[in-house]
PDB file of C-alpha atoms in Angstrom:
ATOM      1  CA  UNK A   1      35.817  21.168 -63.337  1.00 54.00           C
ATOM      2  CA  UNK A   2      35.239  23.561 -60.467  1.00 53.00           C
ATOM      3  CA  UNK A   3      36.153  22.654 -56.823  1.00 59.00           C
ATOM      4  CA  UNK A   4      33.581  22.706 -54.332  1.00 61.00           C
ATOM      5  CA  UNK A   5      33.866  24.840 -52.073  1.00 60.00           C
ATOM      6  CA  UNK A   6      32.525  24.395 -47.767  1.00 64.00           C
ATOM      7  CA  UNK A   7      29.334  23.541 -47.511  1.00 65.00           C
ATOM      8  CA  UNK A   8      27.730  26.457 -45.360  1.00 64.00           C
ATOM      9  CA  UNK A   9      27.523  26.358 -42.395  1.00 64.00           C
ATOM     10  CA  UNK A  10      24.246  25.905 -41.053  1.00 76.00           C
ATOM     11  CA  UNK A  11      24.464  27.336 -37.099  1.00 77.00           C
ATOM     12  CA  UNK A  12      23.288  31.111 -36.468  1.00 75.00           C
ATOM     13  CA  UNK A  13      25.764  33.480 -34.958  1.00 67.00           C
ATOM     14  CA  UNK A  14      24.065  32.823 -31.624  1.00 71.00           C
ATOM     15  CA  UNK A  15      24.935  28.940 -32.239  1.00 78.00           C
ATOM     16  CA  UNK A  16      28.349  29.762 -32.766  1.00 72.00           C
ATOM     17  CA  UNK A  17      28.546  32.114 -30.027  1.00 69.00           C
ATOM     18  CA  UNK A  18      28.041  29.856 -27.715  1.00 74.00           C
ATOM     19  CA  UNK A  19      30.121  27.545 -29.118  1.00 77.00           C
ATOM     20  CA  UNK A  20      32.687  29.882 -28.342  1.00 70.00           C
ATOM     21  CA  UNK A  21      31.661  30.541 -24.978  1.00 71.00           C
ATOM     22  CA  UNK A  22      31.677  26.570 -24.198  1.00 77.00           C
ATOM     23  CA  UNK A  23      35.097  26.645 -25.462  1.00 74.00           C
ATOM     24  CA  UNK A  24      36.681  29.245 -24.021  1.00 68.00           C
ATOM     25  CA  UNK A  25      34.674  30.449 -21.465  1.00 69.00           C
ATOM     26  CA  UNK A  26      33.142  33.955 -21.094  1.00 71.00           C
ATOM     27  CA  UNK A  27      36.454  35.379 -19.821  1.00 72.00           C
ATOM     28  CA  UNK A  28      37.299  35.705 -23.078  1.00 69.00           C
ATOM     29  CA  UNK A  29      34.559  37.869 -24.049  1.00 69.00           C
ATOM     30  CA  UNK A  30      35.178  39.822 -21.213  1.00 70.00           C
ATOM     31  CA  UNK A  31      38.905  40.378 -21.605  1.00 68.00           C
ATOM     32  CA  UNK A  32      38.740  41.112 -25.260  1.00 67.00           C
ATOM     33  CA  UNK A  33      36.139  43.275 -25.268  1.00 66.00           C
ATOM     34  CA  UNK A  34      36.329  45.254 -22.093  1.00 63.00           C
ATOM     35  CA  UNK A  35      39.981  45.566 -22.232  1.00 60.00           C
ATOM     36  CA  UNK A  36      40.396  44.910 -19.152  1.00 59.00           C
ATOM     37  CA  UNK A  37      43.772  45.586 -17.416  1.00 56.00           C
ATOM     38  CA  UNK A  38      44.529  41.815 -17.495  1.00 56.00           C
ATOM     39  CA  UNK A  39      44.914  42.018 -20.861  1.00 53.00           C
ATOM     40  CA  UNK A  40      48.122  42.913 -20.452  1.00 55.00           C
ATOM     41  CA  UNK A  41      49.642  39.356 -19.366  1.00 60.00           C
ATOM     42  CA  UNK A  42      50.244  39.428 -23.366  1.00 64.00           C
ATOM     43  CA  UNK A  43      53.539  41.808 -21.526  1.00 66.00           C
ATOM     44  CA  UNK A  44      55.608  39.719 -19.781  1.00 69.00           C
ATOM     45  CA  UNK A  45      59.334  39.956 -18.602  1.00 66.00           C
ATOM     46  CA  UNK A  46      59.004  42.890 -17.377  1.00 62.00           C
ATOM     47  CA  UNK A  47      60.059  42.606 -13.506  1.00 59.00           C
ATOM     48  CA  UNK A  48      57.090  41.838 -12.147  1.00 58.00           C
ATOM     49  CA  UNK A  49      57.239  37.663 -13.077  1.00 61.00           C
ATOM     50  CA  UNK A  50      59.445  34.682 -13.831  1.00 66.00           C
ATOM     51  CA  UNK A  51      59.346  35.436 -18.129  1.00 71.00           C
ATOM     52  CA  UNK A  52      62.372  36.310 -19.897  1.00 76.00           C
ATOM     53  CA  UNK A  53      63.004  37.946 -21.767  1.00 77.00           C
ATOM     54  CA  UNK A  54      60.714  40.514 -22.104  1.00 77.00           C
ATOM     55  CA  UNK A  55      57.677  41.022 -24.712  1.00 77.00           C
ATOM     56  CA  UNK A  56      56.867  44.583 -24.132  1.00 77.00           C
ATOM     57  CA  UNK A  57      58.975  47.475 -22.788  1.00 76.00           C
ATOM     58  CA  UNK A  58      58.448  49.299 -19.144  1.00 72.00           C
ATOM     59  CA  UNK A  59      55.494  51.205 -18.705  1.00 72.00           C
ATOM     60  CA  UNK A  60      53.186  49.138 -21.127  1.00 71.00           C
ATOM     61  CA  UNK A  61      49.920  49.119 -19.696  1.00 67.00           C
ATOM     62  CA  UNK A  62      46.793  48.998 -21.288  1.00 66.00           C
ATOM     63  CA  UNK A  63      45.761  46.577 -24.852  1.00 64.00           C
ATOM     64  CA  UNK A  64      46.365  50.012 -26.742  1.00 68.00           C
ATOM     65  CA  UNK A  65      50.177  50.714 -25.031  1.00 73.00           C
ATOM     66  CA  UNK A  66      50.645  46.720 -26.738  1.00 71.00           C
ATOM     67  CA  UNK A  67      48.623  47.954 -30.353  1.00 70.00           C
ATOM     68  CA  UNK A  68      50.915  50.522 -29.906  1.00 76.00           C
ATOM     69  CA  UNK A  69      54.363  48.182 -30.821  1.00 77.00           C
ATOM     70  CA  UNK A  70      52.521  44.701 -31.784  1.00 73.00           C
ATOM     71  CA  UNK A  71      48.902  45.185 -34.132  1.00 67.00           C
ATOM     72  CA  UNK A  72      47.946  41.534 -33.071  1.00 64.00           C
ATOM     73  CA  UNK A  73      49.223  40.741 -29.794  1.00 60.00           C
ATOM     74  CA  UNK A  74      46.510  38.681 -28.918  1.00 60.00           C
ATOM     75  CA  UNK A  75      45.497  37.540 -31.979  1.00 62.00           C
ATOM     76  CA  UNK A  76      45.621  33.866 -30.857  1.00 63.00           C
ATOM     77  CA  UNK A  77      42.984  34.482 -28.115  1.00 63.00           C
ATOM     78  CA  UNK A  78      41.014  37.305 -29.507  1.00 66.00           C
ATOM     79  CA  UNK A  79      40.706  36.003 -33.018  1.00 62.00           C
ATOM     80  CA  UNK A  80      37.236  36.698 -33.888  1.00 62.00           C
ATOM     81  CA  UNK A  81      36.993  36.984 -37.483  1.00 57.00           C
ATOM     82  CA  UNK A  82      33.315  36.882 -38.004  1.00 59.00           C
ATOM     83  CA  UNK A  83      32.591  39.418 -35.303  1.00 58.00           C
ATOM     84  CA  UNK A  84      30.498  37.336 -33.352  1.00 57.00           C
ATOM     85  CA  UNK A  85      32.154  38.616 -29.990  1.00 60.00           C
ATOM     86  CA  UNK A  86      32.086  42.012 -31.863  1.00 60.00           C
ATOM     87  CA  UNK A  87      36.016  42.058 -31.345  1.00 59.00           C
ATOM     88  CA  UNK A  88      37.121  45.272 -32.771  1.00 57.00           C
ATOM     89  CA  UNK A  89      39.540  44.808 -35.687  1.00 59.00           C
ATOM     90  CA  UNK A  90      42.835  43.449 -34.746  1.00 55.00           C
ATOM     91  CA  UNK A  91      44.388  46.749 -35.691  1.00 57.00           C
ATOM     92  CA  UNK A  92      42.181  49.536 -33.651  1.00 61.00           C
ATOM     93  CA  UNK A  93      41.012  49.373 -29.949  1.00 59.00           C
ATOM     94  CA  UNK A  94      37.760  49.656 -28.707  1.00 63.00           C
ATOM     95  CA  UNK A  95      37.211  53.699 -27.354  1.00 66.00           C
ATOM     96  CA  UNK A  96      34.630  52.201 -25.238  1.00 67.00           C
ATOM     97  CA  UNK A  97      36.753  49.780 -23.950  1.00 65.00           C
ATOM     98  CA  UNK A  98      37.808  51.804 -20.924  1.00 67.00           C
ATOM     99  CA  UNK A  99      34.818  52.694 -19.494  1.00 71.00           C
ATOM    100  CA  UNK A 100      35.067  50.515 -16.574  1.00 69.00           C
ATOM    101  CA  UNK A 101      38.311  51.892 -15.215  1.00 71.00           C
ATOM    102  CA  UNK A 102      36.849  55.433 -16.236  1.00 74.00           C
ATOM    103  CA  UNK A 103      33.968  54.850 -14.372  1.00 77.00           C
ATOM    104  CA  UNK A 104      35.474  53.072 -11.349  1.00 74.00           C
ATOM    105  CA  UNK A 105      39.154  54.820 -11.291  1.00 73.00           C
ATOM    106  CA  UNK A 106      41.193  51.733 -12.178  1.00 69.00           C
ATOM    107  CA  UNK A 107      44.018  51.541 -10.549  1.00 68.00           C
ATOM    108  CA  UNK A 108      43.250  55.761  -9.368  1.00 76.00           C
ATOM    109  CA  UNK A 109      42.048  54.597  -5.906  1.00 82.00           C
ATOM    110  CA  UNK A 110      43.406  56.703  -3.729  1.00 82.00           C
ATOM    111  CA  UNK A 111      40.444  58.685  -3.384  1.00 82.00           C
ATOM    112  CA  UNK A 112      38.170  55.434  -2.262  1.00 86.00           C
ATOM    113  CA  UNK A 113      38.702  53.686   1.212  1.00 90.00           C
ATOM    114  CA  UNK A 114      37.129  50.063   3.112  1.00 94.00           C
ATOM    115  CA  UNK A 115      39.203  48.033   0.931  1.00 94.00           C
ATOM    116  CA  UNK A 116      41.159  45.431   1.922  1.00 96.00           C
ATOM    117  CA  UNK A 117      43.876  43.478  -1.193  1.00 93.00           C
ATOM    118  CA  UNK A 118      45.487  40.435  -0.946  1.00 93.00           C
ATOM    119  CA  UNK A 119      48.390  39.169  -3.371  1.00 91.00           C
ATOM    120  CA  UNK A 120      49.372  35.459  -3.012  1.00 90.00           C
ATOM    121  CA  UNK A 121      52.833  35.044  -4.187  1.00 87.00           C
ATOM    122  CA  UNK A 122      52.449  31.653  -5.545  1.00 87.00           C
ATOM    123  CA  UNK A 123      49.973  33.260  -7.946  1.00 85.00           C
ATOM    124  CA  UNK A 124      51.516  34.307 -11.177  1.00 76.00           C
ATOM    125  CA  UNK A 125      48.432  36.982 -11.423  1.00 76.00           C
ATOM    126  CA  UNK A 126      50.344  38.864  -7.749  1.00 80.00           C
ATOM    127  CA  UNK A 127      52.863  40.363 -10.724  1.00 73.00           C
ATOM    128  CA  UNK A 128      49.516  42.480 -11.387  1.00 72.00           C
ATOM    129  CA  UNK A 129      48.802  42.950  -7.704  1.00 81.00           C
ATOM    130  CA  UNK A 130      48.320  46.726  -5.836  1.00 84.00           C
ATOM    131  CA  UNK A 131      51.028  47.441  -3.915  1.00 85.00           C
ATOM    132  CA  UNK A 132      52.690  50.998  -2.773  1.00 84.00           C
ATOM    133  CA  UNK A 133      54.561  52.414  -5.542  1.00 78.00           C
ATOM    134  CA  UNK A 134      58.227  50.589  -5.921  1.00 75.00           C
ATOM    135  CA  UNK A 135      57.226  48.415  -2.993  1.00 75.00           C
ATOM    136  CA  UNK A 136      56.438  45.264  -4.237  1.00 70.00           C
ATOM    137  CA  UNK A 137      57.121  42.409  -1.919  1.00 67.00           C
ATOM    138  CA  UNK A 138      60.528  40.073  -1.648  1.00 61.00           C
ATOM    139  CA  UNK A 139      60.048  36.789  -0.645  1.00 57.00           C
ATOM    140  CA  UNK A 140      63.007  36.650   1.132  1.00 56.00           C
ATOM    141  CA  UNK A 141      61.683  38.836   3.889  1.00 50.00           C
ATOM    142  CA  UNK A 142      58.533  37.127   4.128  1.00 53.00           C
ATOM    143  CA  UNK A 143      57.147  34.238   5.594  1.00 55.00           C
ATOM    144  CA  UNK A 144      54.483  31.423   5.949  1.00 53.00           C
ATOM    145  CA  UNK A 145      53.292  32.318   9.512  1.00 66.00           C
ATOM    146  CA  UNK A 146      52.883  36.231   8.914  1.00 78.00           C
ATOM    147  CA  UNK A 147      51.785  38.325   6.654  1.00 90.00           C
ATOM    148  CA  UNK A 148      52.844  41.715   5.212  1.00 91.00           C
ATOM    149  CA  UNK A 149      50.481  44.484   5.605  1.00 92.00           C
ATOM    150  CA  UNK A 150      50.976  47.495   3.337  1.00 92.00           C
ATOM    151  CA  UNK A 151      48.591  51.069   3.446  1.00 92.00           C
ATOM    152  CA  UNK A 152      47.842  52.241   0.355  1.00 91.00           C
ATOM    153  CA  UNK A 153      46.597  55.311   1.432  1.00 90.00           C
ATOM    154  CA  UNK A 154      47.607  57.337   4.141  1.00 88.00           C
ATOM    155  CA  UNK A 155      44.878  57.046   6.652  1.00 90.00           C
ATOM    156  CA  UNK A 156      44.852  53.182   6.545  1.00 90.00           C
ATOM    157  CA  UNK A 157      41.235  52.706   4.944  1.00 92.00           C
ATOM    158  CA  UNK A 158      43.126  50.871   1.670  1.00 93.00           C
ATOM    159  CA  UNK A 159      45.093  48.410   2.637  1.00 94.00           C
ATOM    160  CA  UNK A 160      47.286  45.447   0.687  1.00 93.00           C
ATOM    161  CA  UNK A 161      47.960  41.956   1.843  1.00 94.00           C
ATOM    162  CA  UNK A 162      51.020  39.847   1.325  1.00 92.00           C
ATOM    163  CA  UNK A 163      50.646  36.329   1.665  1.00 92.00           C
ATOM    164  CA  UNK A 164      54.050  34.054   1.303  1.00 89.00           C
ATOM    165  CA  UNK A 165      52.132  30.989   0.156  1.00 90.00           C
ATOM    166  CA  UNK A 166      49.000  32.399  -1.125  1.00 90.00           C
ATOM    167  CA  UNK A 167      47.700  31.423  -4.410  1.00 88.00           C
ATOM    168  CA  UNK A 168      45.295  32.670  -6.887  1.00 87.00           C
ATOM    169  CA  UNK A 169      42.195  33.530  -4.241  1.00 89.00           C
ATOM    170  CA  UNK A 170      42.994  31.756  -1.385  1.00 92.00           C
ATOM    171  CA  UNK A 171      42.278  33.763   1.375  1.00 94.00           C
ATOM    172  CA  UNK A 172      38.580  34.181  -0.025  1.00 92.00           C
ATOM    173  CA  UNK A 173      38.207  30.171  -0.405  1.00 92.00           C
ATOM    174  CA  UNK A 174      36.759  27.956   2.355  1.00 92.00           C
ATOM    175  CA  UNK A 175      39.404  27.396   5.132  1.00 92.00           C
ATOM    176  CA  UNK A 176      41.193  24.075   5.116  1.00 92.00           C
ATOM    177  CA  UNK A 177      43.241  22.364   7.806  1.00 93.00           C
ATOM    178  CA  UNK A 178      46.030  22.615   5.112  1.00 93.00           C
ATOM    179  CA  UNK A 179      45.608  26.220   4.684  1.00 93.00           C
ATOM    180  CA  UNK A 180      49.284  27.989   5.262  1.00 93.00           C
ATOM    181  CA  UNK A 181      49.331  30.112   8.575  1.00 93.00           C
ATOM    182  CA  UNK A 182      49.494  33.174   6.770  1.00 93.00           C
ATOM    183  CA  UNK A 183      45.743  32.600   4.739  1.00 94.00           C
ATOM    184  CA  UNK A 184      44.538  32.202   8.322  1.00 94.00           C
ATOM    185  CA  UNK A 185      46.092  35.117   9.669  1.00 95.00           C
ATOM    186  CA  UNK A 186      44.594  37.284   5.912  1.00 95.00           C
ATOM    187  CA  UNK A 187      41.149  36.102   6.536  1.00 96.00           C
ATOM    188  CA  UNK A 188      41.478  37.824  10.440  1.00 96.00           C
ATOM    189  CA  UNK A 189      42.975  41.112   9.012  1.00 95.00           C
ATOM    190  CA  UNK A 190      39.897  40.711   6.910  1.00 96.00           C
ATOM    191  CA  UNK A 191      37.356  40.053   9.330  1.00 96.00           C
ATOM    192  CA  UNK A 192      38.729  42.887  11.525  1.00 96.00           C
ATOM    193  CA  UNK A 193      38.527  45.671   9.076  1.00 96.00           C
ATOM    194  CA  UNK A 194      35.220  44.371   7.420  1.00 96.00           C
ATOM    195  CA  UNK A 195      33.899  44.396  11.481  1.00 97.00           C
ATOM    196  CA  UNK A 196      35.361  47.970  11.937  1.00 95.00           C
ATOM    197  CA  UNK A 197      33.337  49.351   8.027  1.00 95.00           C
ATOM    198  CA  UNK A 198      30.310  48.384   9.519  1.00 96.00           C
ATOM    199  CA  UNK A 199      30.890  49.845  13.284  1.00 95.00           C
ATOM    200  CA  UNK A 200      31.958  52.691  11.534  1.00 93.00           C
ATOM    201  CA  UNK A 201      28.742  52.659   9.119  1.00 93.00           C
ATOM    202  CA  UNK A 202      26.273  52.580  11.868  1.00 93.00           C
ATOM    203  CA  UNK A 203      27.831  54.943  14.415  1.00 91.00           C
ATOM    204  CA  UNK A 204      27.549  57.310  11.163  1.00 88.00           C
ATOM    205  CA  UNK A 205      24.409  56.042  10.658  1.00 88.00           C
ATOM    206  CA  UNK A 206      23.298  57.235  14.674  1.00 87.00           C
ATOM    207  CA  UNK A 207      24.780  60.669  14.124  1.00 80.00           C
ATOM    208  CA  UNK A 208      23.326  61.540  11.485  1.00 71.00           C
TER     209      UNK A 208
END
């Protein structure tokens, strides 16, 4: 006698990919495929959050630095196996995967200006935060009525946020009566230099 096997199964890829989506959202899809540079939470330990010890060495940080020491770091999450994502194999990264920082500079933004970054240090995400080379923030300097203002460039027109009791977004959320002084204070620093791009925008815009 013969063992049957599965019956097959009877939902196209698209049924399945949605499936997928529904379960796990389309971050997913976007993380695995894009390789985007959040990919490389799968490196933790490393000074820049609460995890010990570490899973990668310093200076891991793209999906193919991780490929590099572990061929299925993300196996769990990116596990694909009938392509329906189109996941590249476990083994190999996607060359294409990079286009976005390629395209927009990444991290490279020194040569850009009007932007304004905020890192909440409640959020375990701030680990991934820009900051000025070997200047990340200490909590024990700051605190929940102020807020640490950093320039990333040299003229000013990049600059990074520090918020003491900021989590994941906060400072872009509705405001709340229980919002921490130092959101407040964020979304002013905001307003200001938002008010000063577009003062700036239409003088240029006269002159020219």
């Amino acid at each position: 006698m013969f063992e049957a096997g599965p019956p097959p199964d009877p939902k196209t890829n698209a049924e399945k990919c949605q499936d997928m989506l529904n379960s796990d959202t389309v971050w997913t899809a976007l993380v695995c495929n894009e390789e985007m540079n959040q990919m490389t939470t799968a490196a933790r330990g490393m000074g820049g959050d609460f995890y010990w010890p570490p899973t990668y060495p310093r200076g891991t940080k793209s999906f193919k630095d991780t490929l590099a020491i572990d061929p299925d770091p993300l196996g769990g999450v990116c596990a694909d196996p009938e392509g329906i994502f189109g996941f590249p194999p476990r083994d190999q990264y996607d060359s294409w995967a990079t286009w976005l920082d390629d395209y927009y500079g990444g991290i490279r933004i020194l040569s850009r200006s009007n932007i304004v970054l905020s890192n909440g240090l409640l959020d375990p995400w701030s680990s991934a935060g820009v900051y000025r080379p070997n200047a990340y923030p200490s909590r024990e300097h700051a605190s929940s009525d102020s807020v640490e203002v950093q320039n990333i460039t040299a003229d000013g027109s990049i600059v990074a946020l520090t918020l003491d009791l900021g989590g994941h977004h906060l400072d872009l959320m509705f405001s709340s009566d229980d919002d921490p002084p130092c959101a407040k204070i964020a979304r002013g620093i905001e307003d200001n230099h938002i008010t000063k791009w577009i003062a700036d925008w239409k003088e240029q815009s006269i002159t020219t």
